[in-house]
Amino acid sequence: MFCRATIALTLTLLSLLSLSPLGFGSSPPQSSQSLSVMPITPITPIKDCNSQDKKVLLQIKKDLNNPYLLASWDPKTPCCGWYLIQCDEITDRIISLSIRDSPVFTNLTGHIPPSVGDLPYLQSLSFHRLPYLTGPIPPTIAKLKNLKYLFIEYTNVSGPVPPFLAQLKNLILLHLTGNYLSGPIPSALSQLPKLTSLRLDGNKLTGSIPESFGSFKKPGPDIILSRNQLSGTIPTSLGQIDPDTIDLSRNKLVGDASVLFGSKKRTQKIDISRNLLSFDFSKVQIPIKSLIWLDINHNNIYGKLPVELAKVELQQFNVSYNKLCGQIPQGGTKRLQDNFDKYAYLHNKCLCGAPLSKCK
């Protein structure tokens, strides 16, 4: 038999659980105070990645040869929880590796490890703001057939833009900004069928823009080649594509750039500033419905400003340091007068009208 203390304790527990001591199916009285029980969310354990991928990551760590780098990459711990990587939730294969700037990584020295090419399921690879990362882009990257995003930006990586990058048919973004890459731009890059953004700006590239770039799958990727040493003319084939952005500024390009324009195009940003271009701007067809950024400063462009510019909702506009003449277009949205001061027009042959002096 239960003692009285045991019976009392049992009745107390039943009361706290809002259950009737006389029958578990009975409803508690309305005056009873129910006990709130918080649901317990199970903690999902961190998975280990594929064993071969883990072996490759440890080789990358060894290749980088920095005792403070990738300290979380402990072979005794599940690699899907390691810093700077991402696993596929279903297959547990490594799909992203992003080695970026930090107080530790900024001092990283050495080359891009060739072993990165041994991660066959990799979709995104990034080396960003690593000023002491040097050497060429390793050819083993060509093995990454699933790669969609390649970022090598603001490093001391040098050598050519390798033609083997054209083998990465799934590339969507190819950004090689702010390095020390030199030599010509490979024409084979136009064979990338899914590319939506090509950034080669801020390097030491020479030679001309490939004629093949006009054969990019339409509408064509954003093409940003600024701050290089490119020369020659802009290929007429570029008139066949219709990217959102084309930036060829700060090079040594000559001749005609009117192929970049068109009344039916959807281009939003055109920057050809600080080149040696020379053509009649009055014959240019402005993409009225889409253009928001137009910068042609510091060239030898002549003729009049197209009257259609008065109808464009421009956010950035600069035609200074050219050989333009005639009245600045009036009317329309008045953005040419209200949003841009005289510095957007200075140092031309004979431009006149607000915000400059009146035309004679």
Coordinates of C-alpha atoms in Angstrom, one line a residue:
M1 CA 0.0 0.0 0.0
F2 CA 1.1 3.6 -0.7
C3 CA 1.8 5.8 2.2
R4 CA -0.2 9.0 2.7
A5 CA 2.8 11.1 1.5
T6 CA 3.1 9.2 -1.8
I7 CA -0.7 9.6 -2.4
A8 CA -0.5 13.3 -1.7
L9 CA 2.5 13.8 -4.1
T10 CA 0.6 11.9 -6.8
L11 CA -2.4 14.1 -6.5
T12 CA -0.3 17.2 -6.7
L13 CA 1.4 16.1 -9.9
L14 CA -1.9 15.2 -11.5
S15 CA -3.2 18.6 -10.6
L16 CA -0.3 20.4 -12.1
L17 CA -0.9 18.4 -15.3
S18 CA -4.5 19.6 -15.3
L19 CA -5.6 15.9 -15.2
S20 CA -8.4 14.6 -13.0
P21 CA -7.2 12.1 -10.4
L22 CA -10.4 10.2 -10.9
G23 CA -10.2 9.8 -14.6
F24 CA -7.6 10.8 -17.2
G25 CA -10.3 11.6 -19.7
S26 CA -12.0 14.2 -17.5
S27 CA -11.7 17.8 -18.5
P28 CA -10.1 20.1 -15.9
P29 CA -12.3 22.8 -14.3
Q30 CA -12.3 26.2 -16.0
S31 CA -10.7 27.7 -12.9
S32 CA -7.7 25.5 -13.2
Q33 CA -4.4 27.0 -14.5
S34 CA -2.9 25.0 -17.4
L35 CA 0.8 24.3 -17.5
S36 CA 2.5 25.6 -20.6
V37 CA 5.0 23.2 -22.0
M38 CA 7.5 24.6 -24.5
P39 CA 8.1 22.4 -27.5
I40 CA 11.7 21.1 -27.8
T41 CA 13.3 21.6 -31.2
P42 CA 15.7 18.9 -32.0
I43 CA 19.3 20.1 -32.8
T44 CA 20.3 18.9 -36.2
P45 CA 23.9 17.5 -35.9
I46 CA 26.5 18.9 -38.3
K47 CA 27.2 16.4 -41.0
D48 CA 30.6 15.3 -42.3
C49 CA 31.1 16.0 -45.9
N50 CA 32.1 13.5 -48.5
S51 CA 35.4 11.8 -47.4
Q52 CA 37.2 12.6 -50.6
D53 CA 36.1 16.3 -50.4
K54 CA 37.4 16.4 -46.9
K55 CA 40.7 15.0 -47.9
V56 CA 41.0 17.7 -50.6
L57 CA 40.1 20.5 -48.1
L58 CA 42.8 19.4 -45.8
Q59 CA 45.2 19.4 -48.8
I60 CA 44.1 23.0 -49.6
K61 CA 44.8 23.9 -46.0
K62 CA 48.3 22.4 -46.2
D63 CA 49.0 24.1 -49.5
L64 CA 48.1 27.5 -48.1
N65 CA 50.7 26.9 -45.3
N66 CA 49.4 29.3 -42.7
P67 CA 49.2 28.1 -39.1
Y68 CA 46.5 30.6 -38.3
L69 CA 44.5 30.0 -41.5
L70 CA 41.4 27.8 -41.5
A71 CA 41.8 26.9 -37.8
S72 CA 38.3 25.4 -37.8
W73 CA 39.4 22.9 -40.4
D74 CA 40.0 20.1 -37.9
P75 CA 40.0 16.6 -39.4
K76 CA 38.4 15.4 -36.2
T77 CA 35.3 17.5 -36.7
P78 CA 32.5 17.4 -39.4
C79 CA 33.7 19.4 -42.4
C80 CA 30.2 20.7 -43.3
G81 CA 30.6 22.9 -40.2
W82 CA 34.0 24.3 -41.2
Y83 CA 34.5 28.0 -41.9
L84 CA 34.2 29.4 -45.4
I85 CA 32.7 26.3 -47.0
Q86 CA 29.2 25.1 -47.8
C87 CA 27.9 21.6 -48.3
D88 CA 25.0 20.5 -50.4
E89 CA 22.2 19.6 -47.9
I90 CA 21.4 16.4 -49.7
T91 CA 24.6 15.0 -51.1
D92 CA 27.0 16.5 -48.5
R93 CA 29.4 17.4 -51.3
I94 CA 31.3 20.7 -51.1
I95 CA 29.6 23.3 -53.3
S96 CA 31.2 26.6 -52.2
L97 CA 34.6 27.7 -51.1
S98 CA 35.1 31.3 -50.3
I99 CA 38.5 32.5 -48.9
R100 CA 38.0 36.2 -48.2
D101 CA 39.7 39.1 -46.4
S102 CA 39.9 39.1 -42.6
P103 CA 42.5 40.2 -40.0
V104 CA 44.0 36.7 -40.5
F105 CA 43.6 36.1 -44.2
T106 CA 44.8 39.5 -45.3
N107 CA 48.4 38.3 -44.6
L108 CA 47.9 35.1 -46.6
T109 CA 50.8 34.5 -49.0
G110 CA 51.3 32.0 -51.7
H111 CA 49.4 30.8 -54.8
I112 CA 45.8 29.6 -55.5
P113 CA 46.1 25.9 -54.5
P114 CA 45.9 23.7 -57.5
S115 CA 44.0 21.2 -55.3
V116 CA 40.8 23.4 -55.6
G117 CA 40.3 21.7 -58.9
D118 CA 39.7 18.4 -57.1
L119 CA 36.3 19.5 -55.7
P120 CA 34.2 18.3 -58.6
Y121 CA 30.8 19.5 -57.2
L122 CA 32.0 23.0 -56.5
Q123 CA 29.6 25.7 -57.8
S124 CA 31.2 28.8 -56.3
L125 CA 34.9 29.6 -55.8
S126 CA 36.1 32.9 -54.4
F127 CA 39.4 34.5 -53.4
H128 CA 38.7 38.1 -52.4
R129 CA 40.9 40.9 -51.1
L130 CA 44.0 38.9 -50.5
P131 CA 46.8 41.3 -51.4
Y132 CA 49.6 38.7 -51.0
L133 CA 48.0 36.0 -53.0
T134 CA 50.2 35.7 -56.1
G135 CA 50.9 33.5 -59.1
P136 CA 48.8 32.5 -62.1
I137 CA 45.3 31.1 -62.2
P138 CA 45.9 27.3 -62.0
P139 CA 44.8 25.2 -64.9
T140 CA 43.2 22.7 -62.5
I141 CA 40.3 25.1 -62.2
A142 CA 39.2 23.9 -65.7
K143 CA 38.2 20.6 -64.1
L144 CA 35.4 22.3 -62.1
K145 CA 32.6 21.6 -64.7
N146 CA 29.9 22.5 -62.2
L147 CA 31.3 25.9 -61.4
K148 CA 28.8 28.8 -61.7
Y149 CA 30.6 31.6 -59.9
L150 CA 34.3 32.4 -60.1
F151 CA 35.6 35.4 -58.2
I152 CA 39.3 36.2 -58.0
E153 CA 39.2 39.9 -56.9
Y154 CA 41.7 42.4 -55.4
T155 CA 44.7 40.0 -55.2
N156 CA 48.2 40.0 -56.7
V157 CA 47.3 37.1 -59.0
S158 CA 49.1 37.7 -62.2
G159 CA 49.7 36.1 -65.6
P160 CA 47.1 35.9 -68.4
V161 CA 43.4 35.5 -68.4
P162 CA 43.5 31.8 -69.2
P163 CA 41.6 30.6 -72.3
F164 CA 40.8 27.3 -70.4
L165 CA 38.1 29.3 -68.5
A166 CA 36.0 28.9 -71.6
Q167 CA 35.7 25.2 -70.7
L168 CA 33.5 26.0 -67.7
K169 CA 30.2 26.0 -69.6
N170 CA 28.1 26.5 -66.5
L171 CA 29.7 29.8 -65.5
I172 CA 27.2 32.6 -64.8
L173 CA 29.5 35.2 -63.2
L174 CA 33.2 35.5 -64.1
H175 CA 34.7 38.3 -62.0
L176 CA 38.5 38.8 -62.1
T177 CA 38.6 42.4 -60.9
G178 CA 41.5 44.2 -59.4
N179 CA 44.4 41.9 -60.0
Y180 CA 47.6 42.0 -62.1
L181 CA 46.4 40.0 -65.0
S182 CA 48.1 40.9 -68.3
G183 CA 48.1 40.1 -72.0
P184 CA 45.1 39.8 -74.3
I185 CA 41.6 38.9 -73.5
P186 CA 40.9 35.4 -74.8
S187 CA 38.3 35.4 -77.6
A188 CA 37.2 31.9 -76.4
L189 CA 35.3 33.5 -73.4
S190 CA 32.5 34.3 -75.8
Q191 CA 31.8 30.5 -75.8
L192 CA 30.4 30.6 -72.3
P193 CA 26.6 30.1 -73.0
K194 CA 25.3 31.0 -69.5
L195 CA 27.5 34.0 -68.7
T196 CA 25.6 37.1 -67.4
S197 CA 28.5 39.1 -66.1
L198 CA 32.1 39.4 -67.3
R199 CA 34.4 41.6 -65.1
L200 CA 38.0 42.0 -66.1
D201 CA 38.4 45.5 -64.8
G202 CA 41.4 46.9 -62.9
N203 CA 44.1 44.7 -64.4
K204 CA 46.9 45.3 -66.9
L205 CA 45.3 43.7 -70.0
T206 CA 46.5 44.8 -73.4
G207 CA 45.4 44.3 -77.0
S208 CA 42.0 44.8 -78.5
I209 CA 38.5 43.7 -77.4
P210 CA 37.8 40.4 -79.1
E211 CA 35.5 40.6 -82.2
S212 CA 34.0 37.3 -80.9
F213 CA 32.3 39.1 -78.0
G214 CA 29.5 40.0 -80.4
S215 CA 28.7 36.3 -80.6
F216 CA 27.7 36.0 -76.9
K217 CA 24.3 34.5 -76.5
K218 CA 21.8 37.4 -76.6
P219 CA 21.2 39.7 -74.8
G220 CA 24.8 39.2 -73.8
P221 CA 26.6 39.5 -70.4
D222 CA 27.5 42.8 -68.7
I223 CA 30.9 43.6 -70.0
I224 CA 33.2 45.6 -67.7
L225 CA 36.7 46.0 -69.0
S226 CA 37.6 49.4 -67.4
R227 CA 41.0 50.4 -66.0
N228 CA 43.2 48.3 -68.3
Q229 CA 45.5 49.2 -71.2
L230 CA 43.2 48.0 -74.0
S231 CA 43.8 49.6 -77.4
G232 CA 42.4 49.5 -80.9
T233 CA 38.8 50.0 -82.0
I234 CA 35.6 48.8 -80.4
P235 CA 34.5 45.8 -82.6
T236 CA 31.4 46.5 -84.6
S237 CA 30.1 43.0 -83.5
L238 CA 29.3 44.4 -80.1
G239 CA 26.3 46.1 -81.7
Q240 CA 24.8 42.6 -82.0
I241 CA 24.4 42.2 -78.3
D242 CA 22.4 44.1 -75.7
P243 CA 23.8 43.9 -72.2
D244 CA 22.5 45.9 -69.3
T245 CA 26.0 47.4 -68.6
I246 CA 29.0 48.0 -70.8
D247 CA 32.0 49.8 -69.2
L248 CA 35.1 50.3 -71.4
S249 CA 36.3 53.4 -69.5
R250 CA 40.0 54.2 -68.8
N251 CA 41.6 52.4 -71.6
K252 CA 43.3 53.5 -74.9
L253 CA 40.5 52.7 -77.3
V254 CA 40.1 54.7 -80.5
G255 CA 37.6 55.2 -83.2
D256 CA 33.8 54.9 -83.2
A257 CA 31.7 53.7 -80.2
S258 CA 28.3 54.4 -81.7
V259 CA 27.7 50.6 -82.1
L260 CA 27.1 50.4 -78.4
F261 CA 24.0 52.6 -78.8
G262 CA 20.6 51.9 -80.3
S263 CA 17.1 53.3 -79.9
K264 CA 15.6 49.8 -79.3
K265 CA 18.3 48.5 -76.9
R266 CA 17.7 47.9 -73.3
T267 CA 21.2 49.0 -72.1
Q268 CA 21.1 50.8 -68.8
K269 CA 24.7 51.9 -68.4
I270 CA 27.3 53.0 -71.0
D271 CA 30.7 54.2 -69.8
I272 CA 33.3 54.9 -72.4
S273 CA 35.0 57.7 -70.6
R274 CA 38.8 58.5 -70.7
N275 CA 39.7 56.9 -74.0
L276 CA 40.8 58.3 -77.3
L277 CA 37.4 57.8 -79.1
S278 CA 36.4 60.0 -81.9
F279 CA 32.9 59.9 -83.7
D280 CA 29.9 62.1 -84.4
F281 CA 27.7 62.0 -81.3
S282 CA 24.8 63.6 -83.1
K283 CA 24.3 60.4 -85.1
V284 CA 24.0 58.2 -82.0
Q285 CA 20.6 56.6 -81.3
I286 CA 19.8 56.8 -77.6
P287 CA 18.1 53.9 -75.8
I288 CA 15.5 56.2 -74.3
K289 CA 13.5 53.7 -72.3
S290 CA 16.4 52.1 -70.5
L291 CA 19.5 54.3 -70.3
I292 CA 20.2 55.7 -66.8
W293 CA 24.0 56.1 -66.9
L294 CA 26.0 57.8 -69.7
D295 CA 29.6 58.9 -69.3
I296 CA 31.7 59.8 -72.4
N297 CA 34.1 62.3 -70.7
H298 CA 37.7 62.8 -71.8
N299 CA 37.5 61.7 -75.5
N300 CA 37.6 63.4 -78.8
I301 CA 33.9 63.0 -79.5
Y302 CA 32.3 65.7 -81.7
G303 CA 29.0 66.9 -83.1
K304 CA 25.8 67.8 -81.2
L305 CA 24.2 66.2 -78.2
P306 CA 21.2 64.1 -79.4
V307 CA 17.9 65.8 -78.7
E308 CA 16.6 62.5 -77.3
L309 CA 18.8 63.0 -74.2
A310 CA 16.2 65.4 -72.9
K311 CA 13.7 62.5 -72.6
V312 CA 16.0 60.2 -70.7
E313 CA 15.7 59.6 -66.9
L314 CA 19.5 59.8 -66.4
Q315 CA 21.1 59.3 -63.0
Q316 CA 24.7 59.9 -64.1
F317 CA 25.7 62.0 -67.0
N318 CA 29.0 63.4 -68.1
V319 CA 30.1 64.7 -71.6
S320 CA 33.0 67.0 -70.5
Y321 CA 36.4 67.2 -72.2
N322 CA 35.3 66.5 -75.7
K323 CA 34.7 68.5 -78.9
L324 CA 31.0 68.8 -78.7
C325 CA 29.1 71.8 -80.0
G326 CA 25.6 73.3 -80.1
Q327 CA 22.8 73.8 -77.7
I328 CA 22.3 71.5 -74.8
P329 CA 18.9 69.8 -75.4
Q330 CA 16.0 71.5 -73.5
G331 CA 12.6 70.4 -72.4
G332 CA 11.5 66.9 -71.6
T333 CA 12.3 66.0 -68.0
K334 CA 14.8 68.9 -67.7
R335 CA 17.1 66.4 -66.1
L336 CA 20.0 67.7 -68.2
Q337 CA 19.6 71.1 -66.7
D338 CA 18.2 70.4 -63.2
N339 CA 20.2 67.3 -62.2
F340 CA 23.6 68.0 -63.8
D341 CA 25.7 71.1 -63.3
K342 CA 28.2 72.8 -65.6
Y343 CA 30.9 70.4 -64.7
A344 CA 29.2 67.6 -66.7
Y345 CA 29.6 69.8 -69.8
L346 CA 32.8 71.8 -69.4
H347 CA 35.8 71.8 -71.8
N348 CA 34.0 71.2 -75.1
K349 CA 34.3 73.1 -78.3
C350 CA 31.2 75.2 -78.2
L351 CA 28.4 73.7 -76.1
C352 CA 25.9 76.3 -74.9
G353 CA 22.7 76.7 -73.1
A354 CA 21.7 76.0 -69.5
P355 CA 23.6 75.2 -67.3
L356 CA 26.3 76.8 -69.5
S357 CA 26.2 80.2 -71.0
K358 CA 23.4 81.2 -73.4
C359 CA 23.9 80.4 -77.0
K360 CA 24.8 83.3 -79.2

